[in-house]
Coordinates of C-alpha atoms and ligand atoms in Angstrom, one line a residue:
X1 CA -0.3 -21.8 -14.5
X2 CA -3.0 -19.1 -16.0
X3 CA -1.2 -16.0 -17.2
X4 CA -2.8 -14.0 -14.0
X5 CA -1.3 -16.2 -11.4
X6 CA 2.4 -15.1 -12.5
X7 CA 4.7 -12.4 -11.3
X8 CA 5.3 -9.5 -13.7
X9 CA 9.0 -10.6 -14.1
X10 CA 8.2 -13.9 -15.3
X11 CA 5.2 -12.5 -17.5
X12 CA 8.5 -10.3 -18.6
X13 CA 10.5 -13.1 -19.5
X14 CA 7.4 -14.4 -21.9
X15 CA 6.9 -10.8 -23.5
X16 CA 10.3 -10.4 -24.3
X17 CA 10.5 -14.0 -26.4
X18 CA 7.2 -13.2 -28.2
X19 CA 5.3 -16.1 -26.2
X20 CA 2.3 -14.0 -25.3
X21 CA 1.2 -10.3 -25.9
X22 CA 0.2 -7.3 -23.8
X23 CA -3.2 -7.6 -24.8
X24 CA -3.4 -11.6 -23.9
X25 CA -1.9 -11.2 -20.4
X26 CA -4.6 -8.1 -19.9
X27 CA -7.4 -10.0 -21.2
X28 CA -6.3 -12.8 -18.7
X29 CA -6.5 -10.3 -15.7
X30 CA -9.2 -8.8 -16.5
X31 CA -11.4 -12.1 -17.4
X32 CA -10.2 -13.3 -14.1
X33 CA -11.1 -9.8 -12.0
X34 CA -14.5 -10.2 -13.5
X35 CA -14.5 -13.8 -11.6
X36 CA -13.1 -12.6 -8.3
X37 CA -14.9 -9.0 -7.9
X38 CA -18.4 -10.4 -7.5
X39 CA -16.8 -12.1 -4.1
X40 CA -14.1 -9.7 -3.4
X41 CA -15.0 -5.9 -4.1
X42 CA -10.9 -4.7 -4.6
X43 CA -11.8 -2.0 -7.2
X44 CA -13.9 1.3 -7.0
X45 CA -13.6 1.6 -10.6
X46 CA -11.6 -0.4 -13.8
X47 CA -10.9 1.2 -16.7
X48 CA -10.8 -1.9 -19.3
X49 CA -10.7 0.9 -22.5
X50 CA -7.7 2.5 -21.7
X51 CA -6.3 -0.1 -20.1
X52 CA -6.2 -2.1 -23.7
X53 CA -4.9 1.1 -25.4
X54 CA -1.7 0.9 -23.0
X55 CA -1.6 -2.9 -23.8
X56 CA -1.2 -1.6 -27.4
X57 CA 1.3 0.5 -27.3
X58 CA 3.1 -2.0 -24.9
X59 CA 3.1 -4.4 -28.1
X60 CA 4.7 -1.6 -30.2
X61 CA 6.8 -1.0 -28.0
X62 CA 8.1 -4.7 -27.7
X63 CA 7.6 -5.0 -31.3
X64 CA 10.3 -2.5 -31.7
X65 CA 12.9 -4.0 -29.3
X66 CA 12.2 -7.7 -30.9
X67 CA 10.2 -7.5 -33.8
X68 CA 9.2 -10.8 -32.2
X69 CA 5.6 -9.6 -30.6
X70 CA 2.0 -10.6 -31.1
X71 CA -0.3 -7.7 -30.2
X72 CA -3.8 -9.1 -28.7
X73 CA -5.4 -10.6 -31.8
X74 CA -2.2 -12.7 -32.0
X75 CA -1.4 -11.3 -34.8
X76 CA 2.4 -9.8 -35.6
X77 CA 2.8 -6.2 -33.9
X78 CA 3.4 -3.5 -36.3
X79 CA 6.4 -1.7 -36.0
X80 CA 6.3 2.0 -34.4
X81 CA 5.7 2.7 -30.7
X82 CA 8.2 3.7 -28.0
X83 CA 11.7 3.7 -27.5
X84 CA 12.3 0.1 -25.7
X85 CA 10.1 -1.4 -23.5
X86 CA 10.3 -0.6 -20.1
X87 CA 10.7 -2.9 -17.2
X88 CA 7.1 -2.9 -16.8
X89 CA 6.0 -3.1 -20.1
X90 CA 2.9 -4.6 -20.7
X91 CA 2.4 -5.5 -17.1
X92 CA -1.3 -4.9 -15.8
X93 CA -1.3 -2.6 -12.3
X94 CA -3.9 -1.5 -9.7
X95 CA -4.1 1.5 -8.5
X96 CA -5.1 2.9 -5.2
X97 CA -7.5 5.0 -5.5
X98 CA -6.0 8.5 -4.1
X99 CA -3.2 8.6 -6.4
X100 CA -4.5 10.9 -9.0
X101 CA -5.2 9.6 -12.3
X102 CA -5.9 11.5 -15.7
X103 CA -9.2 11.2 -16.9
X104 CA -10.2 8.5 -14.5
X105 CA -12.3 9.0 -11.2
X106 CA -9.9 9.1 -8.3
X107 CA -12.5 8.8 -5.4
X108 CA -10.0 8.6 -2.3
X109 CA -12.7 5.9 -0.9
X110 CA -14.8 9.0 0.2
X111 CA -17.9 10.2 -1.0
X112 CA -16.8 13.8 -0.7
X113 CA -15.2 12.7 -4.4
X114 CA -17.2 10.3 -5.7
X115 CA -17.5 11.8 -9.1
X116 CA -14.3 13.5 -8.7
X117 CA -12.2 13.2 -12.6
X118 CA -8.7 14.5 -11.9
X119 CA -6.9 16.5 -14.7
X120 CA -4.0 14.9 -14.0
X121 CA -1.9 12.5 -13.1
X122 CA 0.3 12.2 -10.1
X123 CA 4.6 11.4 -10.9
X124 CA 3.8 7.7 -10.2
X125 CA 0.8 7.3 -12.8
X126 CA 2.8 9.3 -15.5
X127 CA 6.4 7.5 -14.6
X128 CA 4.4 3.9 -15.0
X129 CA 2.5 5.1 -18.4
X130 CA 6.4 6.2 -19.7
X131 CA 7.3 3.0 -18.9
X132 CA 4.8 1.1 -20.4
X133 CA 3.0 -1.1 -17.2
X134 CA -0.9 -1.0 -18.2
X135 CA -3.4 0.3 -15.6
X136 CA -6.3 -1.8 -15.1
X137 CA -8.3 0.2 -12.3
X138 CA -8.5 2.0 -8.5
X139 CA -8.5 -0.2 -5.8
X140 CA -10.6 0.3 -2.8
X141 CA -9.7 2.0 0.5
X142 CA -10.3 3.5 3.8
X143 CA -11.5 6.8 3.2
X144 CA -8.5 9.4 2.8
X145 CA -6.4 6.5 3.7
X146 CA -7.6 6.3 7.5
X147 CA -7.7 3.0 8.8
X148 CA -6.7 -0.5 9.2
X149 CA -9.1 -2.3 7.5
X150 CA -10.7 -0.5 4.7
X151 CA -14.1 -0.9 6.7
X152 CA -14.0 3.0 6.7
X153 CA -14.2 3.1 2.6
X154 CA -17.3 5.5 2.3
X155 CA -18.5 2.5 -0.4
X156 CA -18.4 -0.8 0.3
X157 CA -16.1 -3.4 2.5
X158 CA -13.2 -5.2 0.5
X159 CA -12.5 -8.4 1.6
X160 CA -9.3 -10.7 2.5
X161 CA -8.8 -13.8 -0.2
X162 CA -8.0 -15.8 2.2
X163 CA -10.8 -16.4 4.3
X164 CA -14.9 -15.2 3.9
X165 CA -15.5 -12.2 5.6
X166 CA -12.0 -11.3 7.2
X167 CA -11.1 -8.3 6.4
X168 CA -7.5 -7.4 4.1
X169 CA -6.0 -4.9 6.4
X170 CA -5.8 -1.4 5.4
X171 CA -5.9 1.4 3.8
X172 CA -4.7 -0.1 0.9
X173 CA -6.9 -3.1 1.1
X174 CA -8.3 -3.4 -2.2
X175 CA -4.6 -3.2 -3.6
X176 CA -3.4 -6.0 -1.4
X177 CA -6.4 -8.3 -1.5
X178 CA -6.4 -7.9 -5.4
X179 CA -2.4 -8.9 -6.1
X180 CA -3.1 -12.0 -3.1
X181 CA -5.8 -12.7 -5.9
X182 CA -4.7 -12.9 -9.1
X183 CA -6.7 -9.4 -9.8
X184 CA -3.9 -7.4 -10.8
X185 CA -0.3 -8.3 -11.2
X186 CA 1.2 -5.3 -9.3
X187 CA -0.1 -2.9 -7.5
X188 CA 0.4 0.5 -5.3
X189 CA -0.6 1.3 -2.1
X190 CA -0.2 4.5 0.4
X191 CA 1.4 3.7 3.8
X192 CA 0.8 7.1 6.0
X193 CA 1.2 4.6 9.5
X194 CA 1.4 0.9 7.7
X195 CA -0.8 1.0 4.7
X196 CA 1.3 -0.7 2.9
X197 CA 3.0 -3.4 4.8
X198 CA -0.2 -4.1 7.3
X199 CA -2.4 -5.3 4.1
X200 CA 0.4 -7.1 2.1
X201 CA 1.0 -8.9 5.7
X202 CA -2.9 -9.8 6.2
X203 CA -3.4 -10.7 2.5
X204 CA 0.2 -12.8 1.9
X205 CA 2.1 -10.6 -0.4
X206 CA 5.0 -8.3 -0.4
X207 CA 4.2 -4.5 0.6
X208 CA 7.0 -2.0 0.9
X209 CA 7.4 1.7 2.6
X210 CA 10.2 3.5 1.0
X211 CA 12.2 6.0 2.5
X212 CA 9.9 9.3 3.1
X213 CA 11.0 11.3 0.0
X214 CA 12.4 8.7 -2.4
X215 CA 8.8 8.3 -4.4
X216 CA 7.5 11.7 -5.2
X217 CA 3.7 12.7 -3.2
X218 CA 2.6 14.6 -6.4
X219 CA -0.7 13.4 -7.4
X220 CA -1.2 11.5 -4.1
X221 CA -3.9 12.7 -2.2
X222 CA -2.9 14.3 1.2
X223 CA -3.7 12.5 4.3
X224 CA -0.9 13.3 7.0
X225 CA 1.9 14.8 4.3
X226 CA 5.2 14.1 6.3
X227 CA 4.1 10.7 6.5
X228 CA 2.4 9.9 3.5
X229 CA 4.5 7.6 0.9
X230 CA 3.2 5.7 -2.0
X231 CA 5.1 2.3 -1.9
X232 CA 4.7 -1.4 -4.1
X233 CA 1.9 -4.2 -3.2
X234 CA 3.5 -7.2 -5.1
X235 CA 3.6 -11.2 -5.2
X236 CA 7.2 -11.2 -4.7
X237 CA 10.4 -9.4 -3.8
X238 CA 11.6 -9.0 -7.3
X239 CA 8.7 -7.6 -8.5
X240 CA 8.9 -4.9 -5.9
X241 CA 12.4 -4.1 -6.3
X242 CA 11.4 -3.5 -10.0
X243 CA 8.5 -1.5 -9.5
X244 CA 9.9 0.8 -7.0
X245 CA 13.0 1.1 -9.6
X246 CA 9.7 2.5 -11.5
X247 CA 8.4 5.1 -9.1
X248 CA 11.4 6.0 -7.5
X249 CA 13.7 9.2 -7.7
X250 CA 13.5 12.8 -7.3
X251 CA 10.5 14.8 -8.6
X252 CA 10.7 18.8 -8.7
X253 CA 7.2 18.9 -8.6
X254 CA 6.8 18.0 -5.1
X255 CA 9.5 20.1 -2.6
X256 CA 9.9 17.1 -0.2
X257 CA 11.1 14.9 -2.6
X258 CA 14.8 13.8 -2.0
X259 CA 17.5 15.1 -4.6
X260 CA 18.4 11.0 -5.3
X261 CA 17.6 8.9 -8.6
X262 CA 16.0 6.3 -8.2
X263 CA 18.9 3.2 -9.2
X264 CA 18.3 -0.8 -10.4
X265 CA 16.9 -2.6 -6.9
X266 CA 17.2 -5.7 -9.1
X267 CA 21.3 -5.6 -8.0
X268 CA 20.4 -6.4 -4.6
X269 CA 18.7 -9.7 -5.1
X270 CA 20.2 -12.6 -5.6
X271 CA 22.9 -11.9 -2.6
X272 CA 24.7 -13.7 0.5
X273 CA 23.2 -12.4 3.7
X274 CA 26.2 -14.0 5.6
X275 CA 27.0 -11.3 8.5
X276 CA 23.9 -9.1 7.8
X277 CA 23.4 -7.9 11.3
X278 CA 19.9 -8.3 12.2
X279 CA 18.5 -6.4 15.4
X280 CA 15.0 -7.6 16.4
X281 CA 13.4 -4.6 19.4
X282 CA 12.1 -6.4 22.3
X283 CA 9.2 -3.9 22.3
X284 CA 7.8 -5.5 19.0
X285 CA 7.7 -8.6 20.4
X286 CA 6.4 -8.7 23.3
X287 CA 2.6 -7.2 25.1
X288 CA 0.3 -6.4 22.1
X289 CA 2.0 -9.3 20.0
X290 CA -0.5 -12.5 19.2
X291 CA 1.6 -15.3 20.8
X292 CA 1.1 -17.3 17.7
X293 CA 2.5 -14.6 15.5
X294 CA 5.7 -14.1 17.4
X295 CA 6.0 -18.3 17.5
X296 CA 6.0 -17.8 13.3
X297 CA 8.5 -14.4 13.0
X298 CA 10.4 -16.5 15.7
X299 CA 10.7 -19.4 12.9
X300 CA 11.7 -16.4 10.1
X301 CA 14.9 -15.7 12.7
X302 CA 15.9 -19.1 12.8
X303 CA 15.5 -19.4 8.5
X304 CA 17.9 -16.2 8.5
X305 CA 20.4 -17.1 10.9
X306 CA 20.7 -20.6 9.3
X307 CA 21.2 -18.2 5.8
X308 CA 24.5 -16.9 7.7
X309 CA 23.1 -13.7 9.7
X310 CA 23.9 -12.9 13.2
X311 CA 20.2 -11.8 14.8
X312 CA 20.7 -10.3 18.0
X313 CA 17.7 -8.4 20.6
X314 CA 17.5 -4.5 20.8
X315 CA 15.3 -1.5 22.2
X316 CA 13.8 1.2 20.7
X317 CA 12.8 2.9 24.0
X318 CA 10.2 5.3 22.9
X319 CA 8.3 2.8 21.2
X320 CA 5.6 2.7 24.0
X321 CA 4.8 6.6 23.0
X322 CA 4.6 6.0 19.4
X323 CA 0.2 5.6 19.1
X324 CA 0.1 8.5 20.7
X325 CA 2.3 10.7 18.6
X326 CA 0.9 9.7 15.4
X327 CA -2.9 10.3 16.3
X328 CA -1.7 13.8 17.4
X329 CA 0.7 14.1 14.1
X330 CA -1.6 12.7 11.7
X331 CA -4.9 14.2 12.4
X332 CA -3.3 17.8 13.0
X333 CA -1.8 17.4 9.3
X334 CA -5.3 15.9 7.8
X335 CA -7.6 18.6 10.0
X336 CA -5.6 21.0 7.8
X337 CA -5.1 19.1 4.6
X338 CA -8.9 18.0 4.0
X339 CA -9.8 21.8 4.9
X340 CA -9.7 22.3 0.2
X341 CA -12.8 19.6 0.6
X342 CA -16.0 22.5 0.8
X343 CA -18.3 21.5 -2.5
X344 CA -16.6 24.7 -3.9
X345 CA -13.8 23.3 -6.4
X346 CA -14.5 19.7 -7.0
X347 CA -16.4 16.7 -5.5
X348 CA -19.9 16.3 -3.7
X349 CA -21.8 19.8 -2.8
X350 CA -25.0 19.7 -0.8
X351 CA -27.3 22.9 -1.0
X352 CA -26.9 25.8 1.4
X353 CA -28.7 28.5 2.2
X354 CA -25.5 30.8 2.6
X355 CA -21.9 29.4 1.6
X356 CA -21.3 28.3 4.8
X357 CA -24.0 26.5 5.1
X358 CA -23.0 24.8 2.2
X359 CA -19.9 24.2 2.9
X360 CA -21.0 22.5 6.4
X361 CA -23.6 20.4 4.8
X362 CA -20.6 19.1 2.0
X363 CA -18.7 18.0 4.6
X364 CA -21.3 16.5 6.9
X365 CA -22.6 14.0 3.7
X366 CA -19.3 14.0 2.5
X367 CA -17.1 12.9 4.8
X368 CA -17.6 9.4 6.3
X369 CA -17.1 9.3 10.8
X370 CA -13.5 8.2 11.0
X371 CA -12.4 10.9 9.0
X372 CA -14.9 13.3 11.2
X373 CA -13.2 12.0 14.4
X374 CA -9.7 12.8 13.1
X375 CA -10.2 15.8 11.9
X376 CA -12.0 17.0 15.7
X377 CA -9.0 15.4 17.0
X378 CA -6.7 17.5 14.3
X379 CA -8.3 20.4 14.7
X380 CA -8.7 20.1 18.6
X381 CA -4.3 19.4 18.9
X382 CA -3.6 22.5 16.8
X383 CA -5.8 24.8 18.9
X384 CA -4.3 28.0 20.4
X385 CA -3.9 27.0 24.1
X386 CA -3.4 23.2 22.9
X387 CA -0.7 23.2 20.5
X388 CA 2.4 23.5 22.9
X389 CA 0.3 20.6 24.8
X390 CA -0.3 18.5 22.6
X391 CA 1.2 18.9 18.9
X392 CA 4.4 20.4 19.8
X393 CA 5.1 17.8 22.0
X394 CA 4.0 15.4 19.9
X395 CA 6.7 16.5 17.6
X396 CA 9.1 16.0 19.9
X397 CA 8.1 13.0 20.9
X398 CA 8.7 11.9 17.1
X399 CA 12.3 13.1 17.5
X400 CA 13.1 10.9 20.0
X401 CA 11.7 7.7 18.1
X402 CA 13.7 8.7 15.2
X403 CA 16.7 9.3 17.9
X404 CA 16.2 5.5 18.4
X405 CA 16.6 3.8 15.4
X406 CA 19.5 6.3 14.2
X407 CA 21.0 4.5 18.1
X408 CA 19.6 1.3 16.9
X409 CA 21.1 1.5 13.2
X410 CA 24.7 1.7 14.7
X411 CA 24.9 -2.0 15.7
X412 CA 22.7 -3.3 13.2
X413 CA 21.8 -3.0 9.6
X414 CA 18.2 -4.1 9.1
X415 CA 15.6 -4.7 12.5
X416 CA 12.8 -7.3 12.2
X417 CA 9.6 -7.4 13.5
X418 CA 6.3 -8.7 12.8
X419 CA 4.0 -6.5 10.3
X420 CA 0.8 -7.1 12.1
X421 CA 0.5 -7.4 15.7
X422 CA -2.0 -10.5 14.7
X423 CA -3.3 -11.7 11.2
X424 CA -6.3 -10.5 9.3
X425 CA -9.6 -10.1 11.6
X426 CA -12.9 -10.5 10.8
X427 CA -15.3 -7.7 9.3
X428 CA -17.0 -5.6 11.8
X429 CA -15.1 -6.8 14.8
X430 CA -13.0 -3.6 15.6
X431 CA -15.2 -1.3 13.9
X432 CA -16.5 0.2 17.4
X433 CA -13.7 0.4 18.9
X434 CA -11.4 2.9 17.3
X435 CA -8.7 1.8 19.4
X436 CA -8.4 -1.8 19.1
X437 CA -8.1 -0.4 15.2
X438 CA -5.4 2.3 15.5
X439 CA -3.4 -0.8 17.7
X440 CA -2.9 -2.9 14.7
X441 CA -0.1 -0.1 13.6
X442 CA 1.8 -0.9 16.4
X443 CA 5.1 -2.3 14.6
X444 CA 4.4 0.0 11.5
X445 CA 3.8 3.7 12.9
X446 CA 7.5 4.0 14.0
X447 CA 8.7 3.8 10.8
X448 CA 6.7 6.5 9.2
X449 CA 7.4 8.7 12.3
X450 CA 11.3 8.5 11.6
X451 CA 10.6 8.1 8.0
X452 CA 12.6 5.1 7.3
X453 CA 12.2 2.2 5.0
X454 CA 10.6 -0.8 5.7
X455 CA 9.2 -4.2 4.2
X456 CA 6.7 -6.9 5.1
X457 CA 7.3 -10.2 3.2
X458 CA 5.1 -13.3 4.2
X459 CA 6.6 -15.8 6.4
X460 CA 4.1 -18.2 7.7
X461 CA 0.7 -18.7 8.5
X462 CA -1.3 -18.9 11.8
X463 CA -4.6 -20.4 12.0
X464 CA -4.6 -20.5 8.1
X465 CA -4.2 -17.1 7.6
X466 CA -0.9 -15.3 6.6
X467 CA 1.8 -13.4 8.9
X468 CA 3.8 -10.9 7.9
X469 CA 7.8 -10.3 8.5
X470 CA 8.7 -6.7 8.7
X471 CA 12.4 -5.4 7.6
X472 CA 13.4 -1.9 8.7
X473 CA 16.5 -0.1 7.1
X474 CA 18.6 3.2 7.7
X475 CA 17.1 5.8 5.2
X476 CA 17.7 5.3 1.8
X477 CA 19.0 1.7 2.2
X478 CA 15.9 0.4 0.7
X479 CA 19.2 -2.3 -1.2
X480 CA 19.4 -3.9 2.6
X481 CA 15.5 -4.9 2.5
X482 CA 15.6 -6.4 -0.8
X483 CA 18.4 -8.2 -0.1
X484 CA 17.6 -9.6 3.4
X485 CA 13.8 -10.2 2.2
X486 CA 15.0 -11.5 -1.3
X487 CA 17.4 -14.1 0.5
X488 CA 13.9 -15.0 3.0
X489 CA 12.1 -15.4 0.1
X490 CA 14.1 -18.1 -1.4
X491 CA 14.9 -19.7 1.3
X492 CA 11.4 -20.4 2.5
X493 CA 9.0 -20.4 -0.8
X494 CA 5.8 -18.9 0.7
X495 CA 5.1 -17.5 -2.3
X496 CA 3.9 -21.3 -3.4
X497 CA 0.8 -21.5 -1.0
X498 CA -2.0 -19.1 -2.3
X499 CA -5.5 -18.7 -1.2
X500 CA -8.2 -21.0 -2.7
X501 CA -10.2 -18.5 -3.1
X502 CA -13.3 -21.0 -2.3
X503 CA -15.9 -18.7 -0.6
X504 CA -16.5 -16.6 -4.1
X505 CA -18.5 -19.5 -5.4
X506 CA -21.3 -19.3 -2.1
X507 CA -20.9 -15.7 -1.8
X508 CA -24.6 -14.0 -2.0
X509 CA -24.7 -10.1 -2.4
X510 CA -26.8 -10.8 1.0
X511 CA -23.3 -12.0 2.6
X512 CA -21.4 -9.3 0.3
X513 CA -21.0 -5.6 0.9
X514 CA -24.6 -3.4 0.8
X515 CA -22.3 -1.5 -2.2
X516 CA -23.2 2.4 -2.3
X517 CA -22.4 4.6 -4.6
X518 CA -20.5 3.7 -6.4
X519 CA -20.9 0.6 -6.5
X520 CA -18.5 -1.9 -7.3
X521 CA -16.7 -1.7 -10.4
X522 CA -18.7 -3.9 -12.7
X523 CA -16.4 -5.5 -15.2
X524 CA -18.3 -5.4 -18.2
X525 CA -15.8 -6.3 -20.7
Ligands
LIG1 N1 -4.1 2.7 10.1 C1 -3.4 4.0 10.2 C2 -4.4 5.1 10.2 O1 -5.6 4.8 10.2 C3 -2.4 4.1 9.0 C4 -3.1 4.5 7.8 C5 -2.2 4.7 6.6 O2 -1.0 4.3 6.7 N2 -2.7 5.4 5.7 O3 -4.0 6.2 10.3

C-alpha cells in the first residue's frame, strides 16, 4: 500500500518506529493530489510551502521523542522541536474552506471572499498546528456551507470518487471526496443540517457531528450559529475518535462552547457492544427512504444484533416538521450573520455611486443564488408581523424535536438510521429544484436541531455507490458512537473496498468543472 492510501494511525505507528518521515508521507499526498485534482476539483487552494514547514517541525518533534526520525531528505532529524509529538503529528489534513486559516485564503466557496487572507486562525487550526498534524490545503464547498452537494460552490463543482460526474454530497464535499481519495489523510468538515455525515455517507468514509458545543465555532465562518459544528471527515473510526480528541474541549473564545475537556475517544474502541440498546425511528425508514438503501442499513441491524445488541423500532414524532423548522431556523440565523459581507471590511467590493450602492452591488456579484434565496427567506421569517408566524414558532417546533430524542434516549442508547435518504446523485440533477436538495437532510437535520451527536460510517453499497449508517447519541456521549460504529467497523471491513478512481484518466476539462476564479488549486509542487 502507497503511504496515501493509509489511515493516520497506521502512518502513526510508522512515524513513531522511524520507518518513514513527515516530509515522505507529505510528499506522497501531495504527489498523489496532484494526480487526482485534475479529475476531482476537492481543493480551492493547497498550501504545499507551509505545509512542508509543519512536516519539519513534525520530524523535530518525533526526533525528540525517539531520536529515531528521518526528516524528508531521509536524512537523521536534528534534535530540537516540540515537546512530544502529538497524536497527529506529521499527519497531512484538509481543511474546509470556512474555517479560518492564518495567512491562507479562506474563501467560504463564495466569491464574496475570494481573496479574502484571514489574520487568524480559528481554535481548530491552532489546536491541530500545537499538535503537530500538517495542513495541506481548503477543500471545496457549497457557498457559506449551504447545500447538499457543493454544486452551489461560487467556483467550480467537486466531484464524488466513486463514479464520473456524481456529485460527493455537501457542503463539505471537497473534504469528503478528497479522504474517499487518497487526497488527504484526514480532514474537517462543517455540519450546520448534515455537512458532515451526508458527504462522508455519499463518498464512503466516516463523518461525525459532535455534540453542539464540544468543538469550539471560533474561526468557523457563520452560517446558522446554533447549528453550526465543525466535526472529522476520516477513513475510519479510529482516526476520528483521534482527531476529535484533537479539536475537542472548551474554548473561552467562543461563549457557546461547553465547559467539558475534550478526553481520549481512543478508550471507547475496541469494546463489546453486547446489550447496547439500539432504537431505529420508524420515521427514517420509511417514505422519503430509497428502498435499496433501507434493504443495506437493514443488513447493518442484523451485523449489530449478531455483535450482541438488542435493536428495537421507535418514533420521533415530530420528525415530519423537521425541513420546515430548519429552513425557517437556518436562514433567519444566516440573513443576519452574512449581513458583515458589504465590500466595506474584507472580500469582493463592486463600485458604487453612494455606499449603498456599493454595498448592493457587493452583494449582488458576491453572493452566489442559493445563498440569495436563503437570506430572502431569513430575512422574510424575522420580519415584524412574521416573526411570531414563522420564526418563533419555528423555535418551538425545534423544542419539541429535541423533546423527542431526550423521550427517545430513555429506552435506548444510540438510534440508527440511514445518513442519506439515497446515495450520491448525479451533477445537475437537483440543482433546479431546491427542494428535492434540502430533502436529502432528511435523517440529518434533527440532530443539529436538538444538537446531539451523530455518526455516519459506511455500511454497504447500492448500485455501486456507497450508503451510509447513521449513529445518534444523548449529548456528550460522543464514547457510545465510537463504540457502536468502532464494533460495525470491524465486524464488516468496508473500509477494504475503495473507489478505482478510473474516470480521472478520460476526464477532459470539457467534461470537468468550467473552474472560475479561482480556479482549482493547481498543485505545482
Ligand atoms: N444541506 C443543508 C443546507 O443546505 C445543510 C448544510 C450544512 O450542514 N452546512 O442547509
Amino acid at each position: 500500500m502507497k503511504m496515501h492510501e493509509l489511515t493516520a494511525h497506521e502512518i502513526r505507528v510508522l512515524l513513531e518506529r522511524g520507518e518513514v518521515s513527515p516530509g515522505e508521507v507529505l510528499d506522497s499526498v501531495l504527489g498523489h493530489i496532484q494526480d487526482l485534482e485534475p479529475a476531482l476539483h476537492a481543493y480551492i487552494t493547497l498550501c504545499p510551502d507551509d505545509a512542508r514547514e509543519a512536516a519539519e517541525q513534525a520530524c523535530k518533534a518525533y526526533a525528540d521523542k525517539s531520536a529515531g526520525a528521518r526528516c524528508g531528505t531521509g536524512a537523521r532529524c536534528g534534535t530540537g522541536g516540540r515537546d512530544g509529538a502529538g497524536a497527529l503529528c506529521g499527519i497531512p489534513i484538509a481543511i474546509k474552506d470556512n474555517m479560518c486559516t492564518e495567512g491562507i485564503r479562506t474563501t467560504c466557496g463564495s466569491k464574496i471572499l475570494h481573496n479574502f487572507v484571514p489574520p487568524y486562525d480559528a481554535t481548530v487550526i491552532s489546536r491541530l498546528k500545537k499538535d503537530g498534524a500538517v495542513i495541506v490545503g481548503k477543500t471545496n464547498m457549497d457557498e457559506f456551507a449551504m447545500g447538499s452537494s457543493t454544486e452551489n460552490s461560487g467556483f467550480f463543482d467537486t466531484y464524488n470518487p466513486w463514479r464520473k460526474g456524481a456529485v460527493p454530497g455537501g457542503s463539505s464535499g471537497g473534504s469528503a471526496a478528497t479522504v474517499a481519495a487518497d487526497g488527504a489523510i484526514l480532514a474537517l468538515g462543517s455540519d450546520t443540517g448534515g455537512s458532515v455525515r451526508q458527504p462522508a455517507s455519499l463518498c464512503g468514509v466516516v463523518g461525525l457531528k459532535p455534540t453542539y458545543g464540544l468543538v469550539s465555532r471560533y474561526g468557523l465562518i457563520a452560517f446558522a450559529s446554533s447549528l453550526d459544528q465543525i466535526g472529522p471527515i476520516t477513513k475510519d473510526v479510529t482516526d476520528c475518535a483521534l482527531l476529535l480528541g484533537v479539536i475537542a474541549g472548551h474554548d473561552p473564545q467562543d461563549s457557546t462552547s461547553a465547559p467539558v475537556q475534550a478526553s481520549d475517544y481512543t478508550t471507547y474502541l475496541d469494546k463489546d457492544i453486547k446489550g447496547t440498546r439500539i432504537g431505529i425511528p420508524k420515521e427514517y425508514m420509511g417514505e422519503g427512504i430509497d428502498p435499496d438503501v433501507r434493504r443495506v442499513v437493514e443488513r447493518a441491524v442484523a451485523v449489530l444484533r449478531g455483535l450482541g445488541a438488542s435493536v428495537d423500532e421507535c418514533s420521533l414524532p415530530h420528525t415530519d416538521y423537521a425541513l420546515a423548522t430548519y429552513y425557517l431556523i437556518a436562514p433567519a440565523e444566516c440573513s443576519s450573520n452574512l449581513a458583515r459581507f458589504d465590500g466595506v471590511r474584507h472580500g469582493l467590493q463592486t463600485k458604487g455611486r453612494s455606499i449603498e450602492d456599493m454595498m448592493s452591488k457587493t452583494r449582488r456579484d458576491g453572493f452566489g443564488a442559493e445563498v440569495k434565496r436563503r437570506i430572502m427567506l431569513g430575512t422574510y421569517a424575522l420580519s415584524a408581523g412574521y416573526y411570531d408566524a414563522y420564526y418563533a414558532k419555528a423555535q418551538k417546533a425545534r423544542t419539541l424535536i429535541r423533546k423527542d430524542f431526550e423521550h427517545a434516549f430513555k429506552q435506548f442508547d444510540v438510534l440508527l438510521s440511514p445518513t442519506s435518504p439515497t446515495v450520491a446523485f448525479m451533477a445537475g440533477e437537483r440543482v433546479d429544484n431546491p427542494l428535492q436538495m434540502y430533502a436529502a437532510d432528511l435523517c440529518t437535520i434533527p440532530v443539529n436541531l436538538a444538537g446531539l451527536p451523530a455518526m455516519s460510517v459506511p455500511c454497504g453499497f447500492s448500485a455501486g455507490l456507497p450508503v451510509g449508517l447513521q449513529l445518534i447519541a444523548p449529548h456528550f456521549e460522543e464514547g457510545g458512537l465510537f463504540t457502536v460504529g468502532h464494533a460495525y467497523e470491524r465486524a464488516t471491513g468496508w473500509r477494504q473496498f475503495r473507489p478505482a478512481l478510473d474516470w480521472q484518466a478520460s476526464a477532459t476539462p470539457e467534461q470537468g468543472p468550467a473552474p472560475s476564479d479561482p480556479s482549482p488549486a493547481t498543485p505545482e509542487m
